[in-house]
């Protein structure tokens, strides 16, 4: 029998996955190997336990959720994933879906290749719905104004079954600036008009960034709901000019340098130049959100076909991280060096991995592998040295995988080479210590050079 899963382990499991999606090693085992070890991950959880959790954890509904009637799983303790960035005080996402333990007898034929509606299931995606509902609820709390963009793409569900790679269709509502405001997951293209109508606020203007969405049926459906829309339908590009109005006066086709733009008629406040300008801004916002999502994506470490809901979990987690970082950037516009997306994700990962969870600890928790120093002066508290142990000699001098990451203003700590008392914002991602890099003081290089031992 596997050991029961604790809430602390679930938080660490999620935090480790976020770190993996950020550092992007080609194999999960490399984070534990001697030559490529990442202490933040390796010291938090043994590889054997991580692989065990990858096999047996699954998503399940809370006991009082109506979706729970579909599940006969044995719950191993609830953990509401209310991710928070400790330093920024920024809530990332929370949801009602639980991560629970799954026994061998419960791994039924609920695979991504078998997502059909059965006699006992009215929703083939019921396992992921509690998680998705909570995520949408948090998105609803975001400020909504101005125009919107709608994007659509495939979410792979990388289950290994007969070499097939099933996927879900993701339809997203994006605000100008790249912030995601709504997401809809479906098995196919059915009811796409209904999905978009429900996610777009009434009385607004929406730009359809996929040509296959820019159909007369779609725009007429939106117009009936009180939503103006526009999208490119192809055709030869040219100068702004020709306009064609449908016989019923509802739609207008206009030529532009983007091609032909099909839009609803009757929105007199919009001239052609402004319509094209906003359409291009909408496309840029949709591309920004998708590009940030692709830049760092959490890997699906579970290989069983029944683990497809984890792909949805990691997708929504990545969306939450992108949204939170964009909000963080809005709140820190005046900062001279705000956190990059990479540094932001690592901070969230660290907060989860080092969290105490809600369990009663019977033993002293392990020492933190990352120095949490935020002082900006030239001296630091002596307690910081005790809180962040130096890496062992084998890790420190192995000559592999020691990458510097420059953190934001106020995010540094005391240089850990010798008796150097300077403050540095450069962190070695493998050793998890701050080290100076400057023209006269290259402590980063000296720290990893065994020949510099005599200087300490």
Coordinates of C-alpha atoms in Angstrom, one line a residue:
X1 CA 0.0 0.0 0.0
X2 CA 1.4 3.5 -0.9
X3 CA 1.9 6.0 1.9
X4 CA -1.0 8.4 2.3
X5 CA -0.7 11.7 0.6
X6 CA -0.5 14.8 2.8
X7 CA -1.5 18.4 1.9
X8 CA 2.1 19.5 2.2
X9 CA 3.1 16.9 -0.4
X10 CA 0.4 18.1 -2.7
X11 CA 1.6 21.7 -2.4
X12 CA 5.2 20.5 -3.1
X13 CA 4.0 18.3 -6.0
X14 CA 2.4 21.4 -7.6
X15 CA 5.3 23.6 -6.8
X16 CA 7.8 21.1 -8.3
X17 CA 5.8 21.0 -11.5
X18 CA 5.8 24.8 -11.8
X19 CA 9.6 24.8 -11.3
X20 CA 10.0 22.1 -14.0
X21 CA 7.9 24.0 -16.4
X22 CA 10.1 27.1 -15.8
X23 CA 13.5 25.4 -15.9
X24 CA 12.5 23.1 -18.8
X25 CA 14.9 20.2 -18.3
X26 CA 14.2 17.5 -20.9
X27 CA 13.6 14.7 -18.3
X28 CA 12.2 14.9 -14.8
X29 CA 15.0 12.7 -13.4
X30 CA 17.6 15.3 -14.3
X31 CA 16.4 17.5 -11.4
X32 CA 17.6 14.8 -9.0
X33 CA 20.8 13.6 -10.9
X34 CA 24.1 14.6 -9.3
X35 CA 25.3 16.6 -12.3
X36 CA 22.1 18.5 -12.9
X37 CA 20.5 18.6 -9.4
X38 CA 18.2 21.5 -8.5
X39 CA 18.2 21.7 -4.7
X40 CA 14.9 23.4 -4.5
X41 CA 13.3 20.3 -6.0
X42 CA 15.7 17.5 -5.0
X43 CA 15.8 18.4 -1.3
X44 CA 12.0 18.9 -1.1
X45 CA 11.0 15.4 -2.2
X46 CA 12.8 12.2 -3.2
X47 CA 12.5 11.2 -6.9
X48 CA 10.8 7.9 -5.9
X49 CA 8.1 9.7 -4.0
X50 CA 7.6 12.2 -6.8
X51 CA 7.1 9.3 -9.3
X52 CA 4.8 7.6 -6.9
X53 CA 2.6 10.7 -6.6
X54 CA 2.6 11.2 -10.4
X55 CA 1.1 7.7 -10.8
X56 CA -1.6 7.8 -8.1
X57 CA -2.8 11.4 -7.8
X58 CA -5.9 12.5 -9.6
X59 CA -8.5 15.2 -9.6
X60 CA -11.7 14.7 -7.7
X61 CA -14.7 16.8 -6.7
X62 CA -15.3 18.1 -3.1
X63 CA -17.8 15.9 -1.2
X64 CA -20.6 18.5 -1.5
X65 CA -20.1 19.1 -5.2
X66 CA -22.9 17.8 -7.5
X67 CA -20.2 16.5 -9.8
X68 CA -19.0 14.2 -7.1
X69 CA -21.8 11.7 -7.8
X70 CA -19.9 10.5 -10.8
X71 CA -16.9 9.5 -8.8
X72 CA -16.3 6.5 -6.6
X73 CA -12.8 7.4 -5.7
X74 CA -11.3 7.1 -2.2
X75 CA -10.3 10.5 -1.0
X76 CA -6.9 10.9 0.6
X77 CA -7.4 14.4 2.0
X78 CA -8.6 17.6 0.5
X79 CA -6.2 20.4 -0.7
X80 CA -7.7 23.5 -2.1
X81 CA -5.0 24.9 -4.4
X82 CA -5.3 28.6 -3.5
X83 CA -1.9 29.6 -5.0
X84 CA -0.4 32.8 -3.6
X85 CA 2.8 34.5 -4.2
X86 CA 4.1 35.1 -0.7
X87 CA 6.2 38.1 -1.6
X88 CA 3.8 40.0 -3.8
X89 CA 0.6 39.0 -1.9
X90 CA -0.9 38.1 -5.3
X91 CA -3.5 35.4 -5.4
X92 CA -2.9 33.3 -8.5
X93 CA -5.9 31.0 -8.6
X94 CA -8.0 28.8 -6.5
X95 CA -10.4 26.0 -7.3
X96 CA -12.7 23.5 -5.9
X97 CA -11.1 20.5 -7.5
X98 CA -9.2 18.3 -5.2
X99 CA -6.1 16.3 -5.8
X100 CA -6.6 12.9 -4.3
X101 CA -5.1 9.4 -4.2
X102 CA -6.2 6.8 -6.7
X103 CA -6.0 3.1 -6.2
X104 CA -5.2 0.5 -8.9
X105 CA -8.8 -0.7 -8.9
X106 CA -10.1 2.8 -9.7
X107 CA -8.1 3.3 -12.9
X108 CA -11.0 2.6 -15.2
X109 CA -11.4 3.2 -18.9
X110 CA -11.8 7.0 -18.4
X111 CA -9.2 7.9 -20.9
X112 CA -8.9 10.9 -23.3
X113 CA -9.7 8.4 -26.2
X114 CA -12.9 7.5 -24.4
X115 CA -14.4 10.9 -23.6
X116 CA -17.8 10.1 -24.9
X117 CA -21.1 10.7 -23.1
X118 CA -22.1 7.5 -21.4
X119 CA -25.4 6.5 -19.8
X120 CA -24.2 7.6 -16.4
X121 CA -22.3 10.7 -17.5
X122 CA -23.9 13.7 -19.1
X123 CA -20.7 15.6 -19.3
X124 CA -17.6 13.8 -20.6
X125 CA -15.3 16.4 -19.0
X126 CA -16.9 16.1 -15.5
X127 CA -13.6 15.3 -13.8
X128 CA -12.2 18.7 -14.7
X129 CA -15.4 20.8 -14.3
X130 CA -15.1 21.7 -10.6
X131 CA -11.5 22.9 -11.3
X132 CA -12.7 24.8 -14.4
X133 CA -15.7 26.4 -12.6
X134 CA -13.6 27.8 -9.8
X135 CA -11.0 29.1 -12.3
X136 CA -13.7 30.9 -14.3
X137 CA -15.2 32.4 -11.1
X138 CA -11.8 33.9 -10.3
X139 CA -11.5 35.3 -13.8
X140 CA -14.9 36.9 -13.4
X141 CA -13.5 39.0 -10.6
X142 CA -11.1 40.7 -12.9
X143 CA -11.8 44.1 -14.2
X144 CA -13.6 44.2 -17.6
X145 CA -13.9 47.2 -19.9
X146 CA -13.2 48.1 -23.4
X147 CA -12.9 45.7 -26.3
X148 CA -12.1 42.0 -26.3
X149 CA -10.4 39.3 -28.4
X150 CA -11.4 35.7 -28.8
X151 CA -8.8 33.1 -29.6
X152 CA -9.1 29.4 -30.1
X153 CA -6.5 26.6 -30.1
X154 CA -5.9 22.9 -29.2
X155 CA -4.9 21.6 -25.7
X156 CA -3.0 18.3 -26.1
X157 CA -3.9 15.5 -23.7
X158 CA -0.7 13.5 -24.0
X159 CA -2.0 10.1 -23.0
X160 CA -0.1 7.2 -24.5
X161 CA -2.7 5.0 -26.2
X162 CA -2.3 3.6 -29.6
X163 CA -0.1 6.5 -30.6
X164 CA -3.1 8.8 -30.6
X165 CA -2.9 12.3 -29.1
X166 CA -6.4 13.5 -28.3
X167 CA -6.9 17.1 -27.4
X168 CA -9.4 19.6 -26.2
X169 CA -10.5 22.8 -28.0
X170 CA -9.8 25.9 -25.9
X171 CA -11.7 29.1 -26.6
X172 CA -10.4 32.1 -24.6
X173 CA -11.6 35.6 -24.0
X174 CA -8.6 38.0 -23.9
X175 CA -8.7 41.7 -22.7
X176 CA -6.5 44.3 -24.5
X177 CA -3.2 43.8 -22.8
X178 CA -3.2 40.0 -22.8
X179 CA -5.1 39.3 -19.6
X180 CA -7.3 36.2 -19.9
X181 CA -10.9 36.7 -18.8
X182 CA -12.6 33.5 -19.6
X183 CA -11.8 30.0 -20.9
X184 CA -14.1 27.3 -22.4
X185 CA -13.0 23.7 -23.0
X186 CA -14.8 21.4 -25.4
X187 CA -14.2 18.2 -27.2
X188 CA -15.0 19.7 -30.6
X189 CA -16.4 22.6 -32.6
X190 CA -20.0 22.0 -31.6
X191 CA -21.9 25.0 -30.1
X192 CA -19.0 27.4 -30.7
X193 CA -21.5 30.3 -31.2
X194 CA -23.1 29.5 -27.8
X195 CA -19.8 29.3 -26.0
X196 CA -18.6 32.7 -27.3
X197 CA -21.9 34.4 -26.7
X198 CA -21.8 33.3 -23.1
X199 CA -18.3 34.6 -22.4
X200 CA -18.5 38.0 -24.0
X201 CA -20.1 40.8 -21.9
X202 CA -23.3 42.4 -23.4
X203 CA -22.9 45.7 -25.1
X204 CA -19.2 45.2 -25.8
X205 CA -17.2 44.8 -29.0
X206 CA -15.3 41.5 -29.6
X207 CA -12.7 40.7 -32.3
X208 CA -12.5 37.1 -33.5
X209 CA -8.8 36.3 -34.0
X210 CA -9.4 33.0 -35.8
X211 CA -10.7 33.2 -39.3
X212 CA -12.8 30.0 -38.9
X213 CA -14.8 31.9 -36.2
X214 CA -15.5 34.9 -38.4
X215 CA -18.7 33.6 -40.0
X216 CA -21.9 35.4 -40.7
X217 CA -23.8 32.9 -38.4
X218 CA -21.4 33.8 -35.5
X219 CA -21.7 37.6 -35.9
X220 CA -25.5 37.5 -36.3
X221 CA -25.7 35.4 -33.2
X222 CA -23.6 37.9 -31.3
X223 CA -25.6 40.8 -32.6
X224 CA -28.9 39.3 -31.4
X225 CA -27.3 39.0 -27.9
X226 CA -26.3 42.7 -28.0
X227 CA -22.7 42.2 -28.9
X228 CA -20.9 43.8 -31.8
X229 CA -18.2 41.7 -33.5
X230 CA -15.6 41.7 -36.2
X231 CA -13.2 39.3 -37.7
X232 CA -11.0 38.7 -40.8
X233 CA -12.4 36.5 -43.5
X234 CA -9.5 36.5 -45.9
X235 CA -9.5 37.8 -49.4
X236 CA -7.0 40.1 -51.2
X237 CA -5.4 42.8 -49.2
X238 CA -5.6 46.3 -50.3
X239 CA -6.3 49.9 -49.3
X240 CA -9.1 50.8 -47.0
X241 CA -12.2 51.4 -49.1
X242 CA -14.8 49.1 -50.5
X243 CA -17.8 48.4 -48.2
X244 CA -20.5 45.8 -48.8
X245 CA -23.6 45.7 -46.6
X246 CA -25.8 42.5 -46.3
X247 CA -29.3 42.7 -47.6
X248 CA -30.8 42.7 -44.1
X249 CA -28.4 45.5 -43.0
X250 CA -26.9 43.5 -40.2
X251 CA -23.4 42.8 -41.5
X252 CA -20.8 44.8 -43.4
X253 CA -17.8 43.6 -45.4
X254 CA -14.9 46.0 -45.7
X255 CA -11.6 45.8 -47.6
X256 CA -8.4 46.7 -45.6
X257 CA -4.7 46.1 -45.6
X258 CA -5.5 43.1 -43.4
X259 CA -7.8 41.6 -46.0
X260 CA -11.5 41.6 -45.8
X261 CA -13.0 42.4 -42.4
X262 CA -16.5 41.2 -41.7
X263 CA -18.3 43.1 -38.9
X264 CA -21.7 43.8 -37.5
X265 CA -23.3 47.0 -38.8
X266 CA -24.9 49.8 -36.9
X267 CA -22.1 50.7 -34.5
X268 CA -21.8 54.3 -35.7
X269 CA -19.1 55.2 -33.2
X270 CA -16.5 53.1 -35.0
X271 CA -15.0 54.4 -38.3
X272 CA -13.0 52.0 -40.5
X273 CA -9.6 53.2 -39.4
X274 CA -10.4 52.7 -35.8
X275 CA -12.0 49.3 -36.4
X276 CA -8.8 48.0 -38.2
X277 CA -6.6 49.5 -35.5
X278 CA -8.5 47.8 -32.7
X279 CA -8.6 44.5 -34.6
X280 CA -4.8 44.6 -34.8
X281 CA -4.6 45.4 -31.1
X282 CA -6.9 42.4 -30.4
X283 CA -4.7 40.1 -32.4
X284 CA -1.6 41.3 -30.6
X285 CA -3.3 40.8 -27.2
X286 CA -4.3 37.2 -28.2
X287 CA -0.8 36.5 -29.5
X288 CA 0.8 37.9 -26.3
X289 CA -1.3 35.7 -24.1
X290 CA -0.6 32.6 -26.1
X291 CA 3.1 33.3 -26.5
X292 CA 3.5 33.8 -22.7
X293 CA 1.7 30.6 -22.2
X294 CA 4.0 28.7 -24.6
X295 CA 7.1 30.3 -23.1
X296 CA 6.9 28.2 -19.9
X297 CA 4.5 25.3 -19.7
X298 CA 4.2 22.7 -17.0
X299 CA 5.0 19.2 -18.2
X300 CA 2.6 16.3 -17.9
X301 CA 4.7 13.8 -15.9
X302 CA 1.9 11.3 -15.5
X303 CA 1.9 8.8 -18.4
X304 CA -1.3 6.8 -17.8
X305 CA -4.1 7.6 -20.3
X306 CA -6.5 8.1 -17.3
X307 CA -4.4 11.1 -16.1
X308 CA -5.7 13.5 -18.8
X309 CA -7.3 15.7 -16.2
X310 CA -3.8 16.6 -14.9
X311 CA -3.2 18.2 -18.4
X312 CA -6.2 20.5 -17.7
X313 CA -4.9 21.2 -14.2
X314 CA -1.4 22.2 -15.5
X315 CA -2.9 24.3 -18.3
X316 CA -5.1 26.3 -16.0
X317 CA -2.1 26.7 -13.6
X318 CA 0.0 28.1 -16.4
X319 CA -2.9 30.5 -17.3
X320 CA -3.2 31.6 -13.7
X321 CA 0.6 32.3 -13.6
X322 CA 0.5 34.4 -16.8
X323 CA -2.5 36.3 -15.5
X324 CA -0.9 36.9 -12.1
X325 CA 2.3 38.1 -13.7
X326 CA 0.5 40.5 -16.0
X327 CA -1.4 41.9 -13.0
X328 CA 1.9 42.1 -11.0
X329 CA 3.5 44.1 -13.9
X330 CA 0.5 46.5 -13.9
X331 CA 1.0 47.1 -10.2
X332 CA 4.8 47.6 -10.5
X333 CA 5.0 49.8 -13.5
X334 CA 7.2 52.3 -11.6
X335 CA 9.6 49.6 -10.5
X336 CA 13.1 49.9 -12.1
X337 CA 13.5 46.1 -12.4
X338 CA 10.2 44.1 -11.9
X339 CA 10.4 40.3 -11.8
X340 CA 10.6 38.6 -15.1
X341 CA 8.0 35.8 -15.8
X342 CA 10.7 33.2 -15.1
X343 CA 11.6 34.8 -11.7
X344 CA 7.9 35.2 -10.9
X345 CA 7.1 31.6 -11.5
X346 CA 10.1 30.4 -9.5
X347 CA 9.0 32.6 -6.6
X348 CA 5.5 30.9 -6.7
X349 CA 7.2 27.5 -7.0
X350 CA 9.4 28.2 -4.0
X351 CA 6.4 29.4 -1.9
X352 CA 4.5 26.2 -2.6
X353 CA 7.5 23.8 -2.1
X354 CA 8.5 25.5 1.2
X355 CA 5.0 25.8 2.5
X356 CA 4.1 24.0 5.7
X357 CA 0.7 22.9 4.4
X358 CA -2.1 22.2 6.8
X359 CA -0.7 19.0 8.2
X360 CA 0.4 18.4 11.7
X361 CA 4.1 18.0 11.4
X362 CA 5.6 15.2 13.6
X363 CA 9.1 16.2 12.8
X364 CA 11.1 19.3 12.1
X365 CA 10.6 20.4 8.5
X366 CA 13.7 20.4 6.3
X367 CA 15.8 23.5 6.0
X368 CA 14.9 25.9 3.2
X369 CA 17.2 25.4 0.1
X370 CA 16.7 29.0 -1.1
X371 CA 17.9 32.1 0.7
X372 CA 14.9 34.3 1.3
X373 CA 16.8 37.6 1.5
X374 CA 15.1 40.8 0.5
X375 CA 17.3 43.5 2.1
X376 CA 18.6 46.2 -0.2
X377 CA 21.3 47.5 2.1
X378 CA 24.9 46.4 2.0
X379 CA 24.6 44.3 5.2
X380 CA 22.1 41.5 6.0
X381 CA 20.8 39.8 9.1
X382 CA 23.2 37.1 10.4
X383 CA 20.2 34.8 10.6
X384 CA 20.1 34.6 6.8
X385 CA 23.3 32.6 6.7
X386 CA 21.8 29.9 9.0
X387 CA 18.6 29.7 7.1
X388 CA 20.3 29.0 3.7
X389 CA 22.9 26.3 3.9
X390 CA 25.6 26.2 1.3
X391 CA 25.5 23.4 -1.3
X392 CA 27.8 20.4 -0.8
X393 CA 31.1 20.4 -2.6
X394 CA 30.0 17.8 -5.2
X395 CA 27.2 20.1 -6.3
X396 CA 29.1 23.3 -6.0
X397 CA 32.1 22.3 -8.1
X398 CA 30.5 19.9 -10.6
X399 CA 30.8 22.5 -13.4
X400 CA 27.4 21.9 -14.8
X401 CA 24.0 23.6 -14.7
X402 CA 25.0 26.7 -12.7
X403 CA 22.9 29.4 -14.3
X404 CA 22.7 33.0 -13.0
X405 CA 19.3 34.6 -12.7
X406 CA 19.0 38.3 -12.0
X407 CA 16.0 39.0 -9.7
X408 CA 14.1 42.3 -9.4
X409 CA 14.9 45.3 -7.4
X410 CA 14.8 44.5 -3.6
X411 CA 14.8 40.8 -4.3
X412 CA 18.5 40.1 -3.5
X413 CA 20.6 38.9 -0.6
X414 CA 24.1 38.8 0.8
X415 CA 26.7 37.4 -1.5
X416 CA 27.7 33.9 -0.1
X417 CA 31.3 33.8 -1.4
X418 CA 33.8 34.0 1.4
X419 CA 33.5 37.1 3.6
X420 CA 31.9 39.2 0.9
X421 CA 29.4 41.6 2.5
X422 CA 27.9 43.0 -0.7
X423 CA 24.3 42.6 -1.7
X424 CA 23.6 40.8 -5.0
X425 CA 20.4 40.2 -7.0
X426 CA 22.1 37.4 -9.0
X427 CA 21.0 33.9 -7.9
X428 CA 22.6 30.6 -8.9
X429 CA 19.6 28.5 -9.8
X430 CA 21.4 25.3 -9.0
X431 CA 23.1 26.2 -5.7
X432 CA 20.2 28.6 -4.7
X433 CA 22.6 31.2 -3.3
X434 CA 23.2 34.9 -4.2
X435 CA 26.6 35.8 -5.6
X436 CA 28.1 39.0 -7.0
X437 CA 28.9 39.4 -10.7
X438 CA 30.6 42.7 -11.5
X439 CA 33.8 43.9 -13.2
X440 CA 35.9 43.9 -10.1
X441 CA 34.1 41.2 -8.0
X442 CA 33.1 38.0 -9.9
X443 CA 32.1 36.0 -6.8
X444 CA 29.8 33.9 -9.0
X445 CA 32.8 32.5 -10.9
X446 CA 35.0 32.2 -7.9
X447 CA 32.3 30.4 -5.8
X448 CA 32.1 27.6 -8.3
X449 CA 35.9 27.4 -8.8
X450 CA 37.5 24.9 -6.5
X451 CA 40.8 26.7 -6.9
X452 CA 39.3 29.7 -5.1
X453 CA 38.9 27.8 -1.8
X454 CA 41.9 29.6 -0.3
X455 CA 40.3 33.0 -0.8
X456 CA 37.4 32.2 1.5

